[in-house]
Short mmCIF file of C-alpha atoms in Angstrom, two decimals:
data_model
loop_
_atom_site.label_atom_id
_atom_site.label_comp_id
_atom_site.label_asym_id
_atom_site.label_seq_id
_atom_site.Cartn_x
_atom_site.Cartn_y
_atom_site.Cartn_z
CA PHE A 1 9.03 11.64 -7.37
CA ASN A 2 5.62 10.64 -8.70
CA ILE A 3 6.53 7.03 -9.36
CA LEU A 4 2.91 5.91 -9.69
CA GLY A 5 2.62 8.08 -12.81
CA LEU A 6 4.96 5.67 -14.59
CA PRO A 7 3.63 2.56 -16.31
CA THR A 8 4.05 -0.72 -14.44
CA GLU A 9 6.85 -1.96 -16.74
CA LEU A 10 8.94 1.15 -16.05
CA ILE A 11 8.45 0.89 -12.29
CA SER A 12 9.49 -2.73 -12.52
CA HIS A 13 12.52 -1.70 -14.60
CA VAL A 14 13.57 0.89 -12.00
CA PHE A 15 13.15 -1.66 -9.19
CA SER A 16 15.27 -4.18 -11.09
CA PHE A 17 18.29 -2.01 -10.25
CA LEU A 18 17.61 -2.18 -6.49
CA SER A 19 19.04 -4.77 -4.14
CA MET A 20 16.64 -7.45 -2.96
CA GLU A 21 16.38 -5.82 0.48
CA ASP A 22 15.53 -2.45 -1.05
CA ARG A 23 13.01 -4.04 -3.37
CA LEU A 24 11.22 -5.63 -0.45
CA ARG A 25 11.27 -2.36 1.49
CA ALA A 26 10.03 -0.46 -1.57
CA ARG A 27 6.62 -2.15 -1.28
CA VAL A 28 5.30 0.96 0.40
CA ASN A 29 1.83 0.77 -1.08
CA LYS A 30 -0.48 -1.78 -2.68
CA ARG A 31 0.46 -1.11 -6.31
CA LEU A 32 4.20 -1.31 -5.64
CA ASP A 33 3.63 -4.45 -3.58
CA ALA A 34 1.75 -6.06 -6.50
CA ILE A 35 4.50 -5.04 -8.95
CA GLU A 36 7.18 -6.50 -6.72
CA LEU A 37 5.30 -9.76 -6.25
CA ALA A 38 5.13 -10.18 -10.04
CA SER A 39 8.82 -9.32 -10.59
CA LYS A 40 11.81 -11.56 -11.13
CA TYR A 41 14.85 -11.49 -8.90
CA TYR A 42 18.37 -12.33 -9.92
CA VAL A 43 20.39 -13.94 -7.15
CA GLU A 44 23.92 -15.10 -7.71
CA CYS A 45 23.62 -18.04 -5.35
CA VAL A 46 21.23 -19.40 -2.76
CA LEU A 47 22.22 -21.49 0.21
CA ILE A 48 19.45 -23.93 1.05
CA GLU A 49 19.78 -25.73 4.34
CA GLU A 50 17.55 -28.69 4.98
CA MET A 51 16.15 -28.84 8.48
CA SER A 52 13.26 -30.45 10.22
CA LEU A 53 10.57 -28.09 11.41
CA SER A 54 9.06 -30.72 13.66
CA LYS A 55 11.30 -29.57 16.51
CA PHE A 56 9.98 -26.05 16.34
CA ALA A 57 6.29 -26.17 15.56
CA SER A 58 3.20 -28.22 16.12
CA PRO A 59 1.40 -29.66 13.06
CA SER A 60 -1.28 -26.94 13.29
CA ASP A 61 1.39 -24.19 13.38
CA ARG A 62 2.99 -25.70 10.33
CA ASN A 63 -0.25 -25.33 8.39
CA CYS A 64 0.00 -29.02 7.73
CA VAL A 65 -3.22 -30.97 7.31
CA GLY A 66 -3.83 -34.60 6.49
CA GLY A 67 -6.08 -36.11 3.87
CA GLY A 68 -3.67 -36.07 0.94
CA VAL A 69 -3.93 -32.34 0.25
CA ASN A 70 -0.71 -31.00 -1.21
CA ARG A 71 0.62 -28.86 1.66
CA ASP A 72 4.09 -28.80 3.11
CA TYR A 73 6.21 -27.02 5.69
CA PHE A 74 7.73 -24.78 3.05
CA GLN A 75 5.56 -21.74 2.47
CA PHE A 76 5.60 -19.75 -0.72
CA ASN A 77 3.17 -17.16 -2.02
CA ILE A 78 2.71 -18.82 -5.39
CA LEU A 79 -0.38 -16.78 -6.21
CA GLY A 80 1.83 -13.70 -6.30
CA LEU A 81 3.48 -15.09 -9.45
CA PRO A 82 2.05 -14.42 -12.89
CA THR A 83 0.10 -17.30 -14.42
CA GLU A 84 2.86 -18.18 -16.94
CA LEU A 85 5.40 -18.63 -14.14
CA ILE A 86 3.08 -20.81 -12.08
CA SER A 87 2.39 -22.89 -15.17
CA HIS A 88 6.12 -23.07 -15.93
CA SER A 89 6.88 -24.21 -12.37
CA PHE A 90 4.17 -26.84 -12.53
CA SER A 91 5.55 -28.15 -15.80
CA PHE A 92 8.48 -29.62 -13.85
CA MET A 93 6.18 -31.65 -11.60
CA SER A 94 4.85 -35.13 -12.19
CA MET A 95 1.35 -35.44 -13.53
CA GLU A 96 0.11 -36.79 -10.20
CA ASP A 97 1.57 -33.84 -8.30
CA ARG A 98 0.16 -31.39 -10.82
CA LEU A 99 -3.29 -32.83 -10.36
CA ARG A 100 -2.94 -32.73 -6.58
CA ALA A 101 -1.60 -29.16 -6.76
CA ARG A 102 -5.00 -27.84 -7.79
CA VAL A 103 -5.59 -26.68 -4.24
CA ASN A 104 -7.59 -23.56 -5.12
CA LYS A 105 -9.61 -22.14 -7.99
CA ARG A 106 -6.79 -20.23 -9.66
CA LEU A 107 -4.35 -23.14 -9.58
CA ASN A 108 -7.12 -25.41 -10.81
CA ASP A 109 -7.78 -23.05 -13.76
CA ILE A 110 -4.06 -22.87 -14.56
CA GLU A 111 -3.71 -26.63 -14.51
CA LEU A 112 -6.77 -27.11 -16.68
CA LYS A 113 -5.20 -24.88 -19.36
CA SER A 114 -1.75 -26.47 -19.13
CA LYS A 115 -0.16 -28.99 -21.44
CA TYR A 116 1.24 -32.30 -20.27
CA HIS A 117 4.03 -34.22 -21.89
CA VAL A 118 3.57 -37.97 -21.57
CA GLU A 119 6.03 -40.41 -23.02
CA ARG A 120 3.52 -43.13 -23.58
CA VAL A 121 -0.22 -43.64 -23.09
CA ARG B 1 22.60 1.24 -43.56
CA ILE B 2 22.59 4.63 -41.78
CA TYR B 3 23.46 7.76 -43.73
CA PRO B 4 25.09 10.00 -41.08
CA LEU B 5 24.68 13.18 -43.13
CA MET B 6 20.96 12.69 -43.41
CA ARG B 7 19.08 15.15 -41.22
CA VAL B 8 15.77 14.48 -39.53
CA THR B 9 13.38 17.13 -38.31
CA LEU B 10 11.62 16.27 -35.07
CA THR B 11 8.41 18.09 -34.21
CA THR B 12 7.70 18.19 -30.48
CA SER B 13 4.36 17.99 -28.68
CA ASP B 14 4.50 21.75 -28.01
CA GLY B 15 5.04 22.61 -31.67
CA ALA B 16 8.79 23.24 -31.76
CA SER B 17 10.98 21.77 -34.49
CA VAL B 18 14.50 20.46 -34.05
CA THR B 19 16.66 19.16 -36.87
CA VAL B 20 19.23 16.53 -35.96
CA SER B 21 21.61 14.15 -37.65
CA ARG B 22 20.52 10.61 -38.43
CA GLN B 23 23.64 9.58 -36.54
CA LEU B 24 21.81 10.58 -33.35
CA THR B 25 18.34 9.36 -34.19
CA LYS B 26 19.61 5.86 -35.00
CA HIS B 27 19.68 5.25 -31.23
CA SER B 28 15.92 5.81 -31.02
CA GLY B 29 13.91 2.75 -31.98
CA PHE B 30 10.79 4.91 -32.31
CA ILE B 31 12.32 7.48 -34.72
CA GLU B 32 14.07 4.82 -36.78
CA LYS B 33 10.81 2.95 -37.16
CA ALA B 34 9.00 6.15 -38.13
CA ILE B 35 11.61 6.90 -40.82
CA THR B 36 11.47 3.32 -42.10
CA ASP B 37 7.68 3.44 -42.25
CA MET B 38 7.95 6.58 -44.40
CA ALA B 39 9.85 4.48 -46.95
CA VAL B 40 12.46 7.23 -47.35
CA ASP B 41 14.56 7.04 -50.51
CA ASP B 42 18.17 6.75 -49.30
CA ASN B 43 19.60 8.69 -52.26
CA ALA B 44 17.24 11.60 -51.93
CA VAL B 45 18.23 12.28 -48.30
CA PRO B 46 15.07 14.26 -47.61
CA LEU B 47 14.27 16.25 -44.52
CA SER B 48 11.90 13.74 -42.90
CA ALA B 49 9.56 15.10 -40.27
CA VAL B 50 8.80 12.85 -37.32
CA ALA B 51 6.32 13.91 -34.64
CA VAL B 52 7.53 12.95 -31.18
CA ASP B 53 5.27 13.05 -28.13
CA VAL B 54 7.86 14.88 -26.03
CA ASP B 55 8.10 18.59 -25.17
CA ASP B 56 10.82 20.89 -26.47
CA ALA B 57 12.78 21.24 -23.19
CA THR B 58 12.89 17.47 -22.66
CA LEU B 59 13.83 16.78 -26.28
CA LYS B 60 16.78 19.14 -25.94
CA LEU B 61 18.05 17.09 -22.99
CA VAL B 62 17.51 13.88 -24.95
CA ILE B 63 19.47 15.30 -27.89
CA GLU B 64 22.26 16.43 -25.58
CA TRP B 65 22.53 12.87 -24.25
CA LEU B 66 22.34 11.37 -27.76
CA THR B 67 25.10 13.71 -28.96
CA GLU B 68 27.42 12.43 -26.24
CA HIS B 69 26.46 8.83 -26.96
CA ARG B 70 26.32 9.05 -30.77
CA ASP B 71 29.13 6.49 -31.17
CA ASP B 72 27.69 3.94 -28.73
CA ALA B 73 27.44 0.46 -30.19
CA LEU B 74 24.14 -0.71 -31.58
CA PRO B 75 22.09 -2.73 -30.91
CA TYR B 76 22.04 -1.86 -27.23
CA PRO B 77 23.04 -4.95 -25.22
CA GLU B 78 19.93 -6.45 -23.62
CA LYS B 79 20.41 -7.84 -20.14
CA THR B 80 17.71 -10.11 -18.86
CA ASP B 81 18.60 -12.80 -16.33
CA GLU B 82 21.65 -11.12 -14.91
CA GLU B 83 22.46 -9.14 -11.89
CA ARG B 84 21.55 -5.51 -12.45
CA ARG B 85 23.58 -2.81 -10.83
CA ALA B 86 22.96 0.89 -10.53
CA ASP B 87 26.47 1.96 -9.52
CA ASP B 88 27.96 1.85 -13.02
CA ILE B 89 26.58 5.10 -14.47
CA PRO B 90 29.34 6.70 -16.59
CA ALA B 91 30.87 9.93 -15.26
CA TRP B 92 29.53 12.11 -18.10
CA ASP B 93 25.98 10.81 -17.49
CA GLN B 94 26.28 11.47 -13.74
CA ALA B 95 27.33 15.06 -14.43
CA PHE B 96 24.51 15.39 -16.98
CA VAL B 97 21.92 14.38 -14.37
CA GLN B 98 23.55 16.46 -11.61
CA LYS B 99 22.91 19.58 -13.68
CA TRP B 100 19.21 19.07 -12.98
CA ASP B 101 19.86 18.85 -9.24
CA THR B 102 20.30 22.60 -9.17
CA LYS B 103 16.80 23.04 -10.54
CA GLU B 104 13.72 23.11 -8.34
CA ASP B 105 11.91 20.82 -10.75
CA GLN B 106 14.62 18.15 -10.74
CA GLN B 107 12.20 15.31 -10.08
CA GLN B 108 9.87 16.47 -12.83
CA THR B 109 12.83 16.64 -15.22
CA LEU B 110 13.90 13.11 -14.33
CA TYR B 111 10.31 11.95 -14.76
CA ALA B 112 10.06 13.68 -18.16
CA VAL B 113 13.34 12.19 -19.43
CA ILE B 114 12.45 8.65 -18.25
CA THR B 115 9.10 8.92 -20.01
CA ALA B 116 10.70 10.39 -23.17
CA ALA B 117 13.37 7.65 -23.29
CA ASP B 118 10.60 5.07 -23.00
CA LYS B 119 8.42 6.65 -25.71
CA LEU B 120 11.33 7.20 -28.08
CA ASP B 121 12.72 3.73 -27.30
CA ILE B 122 16.22 4.90 -26.38
CA LYS B 123 17.36 1.97 -24.24
CA GLY B 124 20.66 3.43 -23.01
CA LEU B 125 19.03 6.63 -21.78
CA LEU B 126 16.15 4.68 -20.23
CA ASP B 127 18.54 2.44 -18.28
CA MET B 128 20.64 5.39 -17.12
CA THR B 129 17.65 7.40 -15.86
CA CYS B 130 16.05 4.36 -14.21
CA LYS B 131 19.35 3.67 -12.42
CA THR B 132 19.42 7.30 -11.29
CA LEU B 133 15.96 6.90 -9.78
CA ALA B 134 16.93 3.55 -8.23
CA ASN B 135 19.95 5.24 -6.62
CA LYS B 136 17.63 7.80 -5.01
CA ILE B 137 15.83 5.06 -3.07
CA ASN B 138 18.66 2.57 -2.64
CA GLY B 139 19.46 1.92 1.03
CA LYS B 140 16.59 4.04 2.37
CA THR B 141 14.19 3.02 5.12
CA VAL B 142 10.54 2.34 4.32
CA GLU B 143 9.57 5.76 5.71
CA GLU B 144 12.24 7.51 3.64
CA MET B 145 11.15 5.65 0.51
CA ARG B 146 7.55 6.62 1.18
CA GLU B 147 8.61 10.24 1.50
CA ILE B 148 10.76 10.22 -1.67
CA LEU B 149 8.05 8.50 -3.68
CA GLN B 150 5.33 10.67 -2.09
CA LEU B 151 3.12 7.68 -1.36
CA GLU B 152 0.43 7.19 1.23
CA CYS B 153 0.27 3.84 2.97
CA ASP B 154 -2.89 2.17 1.68
CA PHE B 155 -2.39 -1.18 3.40
CA THR B 156 -4.69 -2.43 6.13
CA GLU B 157 -3.10 -3.05 9.54
CA GLU B 158 -3.08 -6.79 8.83
CA GLU B 159 -1.42 -6.35 5.42
CA LEU B 160 1.16 -4.00 6.90
CA ALA B 161 1.94 -6.49 9.64
CA GLU B 162 2.39 -9.23 7.03
CA ILE B 163 4.80 -7.11 4.99
CA ARG B 164 6.79 -6.18 8.10
CA LYS B 165 7.04 -9.87 8.88
CA GLU B 166 8.28 -10.64 5.36
CA ASN B 167 10.81 -7.81 5.52
CA ALA B 168 12.08 -8.69 8.99
CA TRP B 169 15.11 -10.59 7.66
CA CYS B 170 16.45 -7.55 5.80
CA GLU B 171 15.90 -5.00 8.57
CA ASN B 172 18.48 -4.35 11.24
#
C-alpha cells in the first residue's frame, strides 16, 4: 500500500486507529517518524511511579549539568511536538520556569511569541 | 432541509455521469457545499451537476456504500480525544471491503476509496477505510509493516538505533 501517497493528515488519521505499540513500530521511515512525533495519543490511564535515579546513574549519565540550566532526570523529546503544543505546555509553568526553559533557539522563539498571564504588576 | 426526491448528477474525473438521490449525497460535505453554493431553488428541484474529482469505478463503490448508509445519522459524530478502535467495523462494511480482496488491485482500490472519501468529505466512509488500512498493519513487526507499506528504510544507523531503543519497551 503506497501510504506515502496520502496526505499527512490522512496518514495520521489511519495511525490514530493503531495501538500505541503499533504506532511506535510504524515509524519505518523518516516521514512516518515525523508524523508520529507530531501526533496525539489517547491513553486511558498512566501509572507514574516516582523513583530516584541517583542509585542507577552518575550525574553525567543523567545528562544533568549545574549552573541553573533547566535540565532534569526526566527526558522528553519536546522538540518533536508542534509549536502550539509546546507553547500550551509552557503556559502551565511559572514565569520564572518559562524564562529558564529557553534552553535552545526554538524554545526561545516559542517563548518570545507566547503570552503570559500575570495577576498583578 | 433535504429533499430526498431531488436528484443530483455527479460528473466524474473520467467524464462519466451518475445521477443519485439527494438522500445519498447529503452524507458528502463536498457535494452538499457544491449544491449550496449553486443556490439551488428548493421548489424547482433541478438536476444539479457537480463535478467530483473521482473516477467512475471509485464513485460507483462510494455510491454503493452511501446507499447502504443512507439512513445514518447526521452530522457524523466527531471523536477527538477518545480512544480510537479499529475492531468495530460493521459487518456489511467488512463484506464490502472483502469484495476487493479478490481483486489483484485491492490496495489501489482501498487507496482510491480513502482518497475519494477524503475529497468528497464523507466522514463515515473515511473512518471505515482508514480503520481497514490500520487493521492491515496492526500487530505486525517493523519488517512486516515496511513490506506492507512498501517503504525503504531511510534512517541513518544512529537514527535507527535510537528508534529501536525507544521501541524496546513494546517489543517482546
